[in-house]
Protein backbone atom coordinates (compact mmCIF):
# COMPACT_ATOMS: atom_id res chain seq x y z
CA MET A 1 0.30 -0.32 -0.05
CA VAL A 2 2.27 2.51 0.96
CA ASP A 3 3.57 2.22 -3.20
CA ARG A 4 -0.01 3.02 -4.23
CA ILE A 5 0.50 6.74 -1.44
CA GLN A 6 3.04 7.11 -2.94
CA LEU A 7 1.50 7.02 -6.05
CA ILE A 8 -1.20 9.71 -5.34
CA LEU A 9 1.23 11.89 -4.08
CA LYS A 10 3.07 12.20 -7.08
CA VAL A 11 0.23 11.78 -9.54
CA ASN A 12 -1.32 14.64 -7.43
CA ASN A 13 2.54 16.72 -6.80
CA LEU A 14 1.96 17.04 -2.87
CA THR A 15 4.28 16.57 -0.38
CA ALA A 16 4.10 14.10 2.69
CA SER A 17 3.50 17.34 5.12
CA ARG A 18 0.76 18.62 2.66
CA PHE A 19 -1.02 15.57 1.85
CA ALA A 20 -1.13 14.46 5.46
CA ASP A 21 -2.79 18.50 5.85
CA GLU A 22 -4.50 17.20 3.01
CA ILE A 23 -6.54 14.73 4.65
CA GLY A 24 -7.28 16.02 8.50
CA VAL A 25 -4.51 13.31 9.79
CA GLN A 26 -0.40 14.48 11.79
CA ARG A 27 2.16 14.87 9.01
CA SER A 28 4.21 11.86 11.63
CA SER A 29 2.03 9.01 10.36
CA ILE A 30 2.32 9.99 6.73
CA SER A 31 6.48 9.57 7.54
CA HIS A 32 5.69 6.53 9.82
CA ILE A 33 3.42 5.00 7.01
CA LEU A 34 5.34 5.91 3.65
CA SER A 35 8.54 4.47 5.63
CA GLY A 36 7.13 1.29 6.79
CA ARG A 37 6.73 1.87 10.23
CA ASN A 38 3.31 1.69 10.02
CA MET A 39 0.30 0.45 8.14
CA PRO A 40 -2.82 2.33 7.71
CA SER A 41 -5.71 2.91 9.80
CA LEU A 42 -8.82 2.63 8.68
CA ASP A 43 -9.46 6.27 9.46
CA LEU A 44 -6.93 6.90 7.25
CA ILE A 45 -8.12 4.38 4.04
CA GLN A 46 -11.39 6.65 4.21
CA LYS A 47 -9.87 9.46 4.74
CA VAL A 48 -8.13 9.38 1.59
CA LEU A 49 -11.17 8.36 -0.13
CA LYS A 50 -13.09 10.73 1.16
CA ARG A 51 -10.73 13.90 -0.15
CA TYR A 52 -10.13 11.78 -2.90
CA PRO A 53 -13.40 10.12 -4.34
CA GLU A 54 -11.88 9.34 -7.73
CA ILE A 55 -9.54 6.87 -6.82
CA ASP A 56 -10.40 3.31 -7.18
CA PRO A 57 -11.05 2.00 -3.20
CA ASP A 58 -10.20 -1.86 -4.78
CA TRP A 59 -7.24 0.01 -6.55
CA LEU A 60 -6.20 2.14 -2.74
CA LEU A 61 -7.11 -1.49 -0.49
CA ASN A 62 -5.24 -4.45 -2.93
CA GLY A 63 -3.78 -2.73 -5.51
CA ARG A 64 -6.61 -4.13 -8.58
CA GLY A 65 -7.82 -2.39 -11.41
CA SER A 66 -6.95 1.49 -11.59
CA MET A 67 -6.16 3.79 -9.60
CA MET A 68 -9.17 6.47 -10.84
CA LYS A 69 -12.75 4.90 -10.77
CA TYR A 70 -13.09 7.20 -14.29
CA PRO A 71 -9.92 6.96 -15.60
CA GLN A 72 -9.13 10.24 -18.00
CA PRO A 73 -9.05 9.49 -21.65
CA ASP A 74 -5.87 9.93 -23.71
CA LEU A 75 -5.73 12.93 -25.48
CA PHE A 76 -3.06 11.88 -27.19
CA SER A 77 -4.47 8.93 -29.28
CA MET A 78 -7.24 11.87 -30.58
């Protein structure tokens, strides 16, 4: 799950601190998750999904499917 959280940060151009602020958790919580010290709590996952409703919960929890519920069309193939 760490890799998926890192991807959320990258896609949204966020630092770990900014991400923590956006979802309403302590900055140390995100730091500990990204370092592998702690696993994300259910509360944290719910906060991520509430702040980013476009993220597919199955992808976030299990790594299956696409990151986004509604994948963006490929503008270069038009």
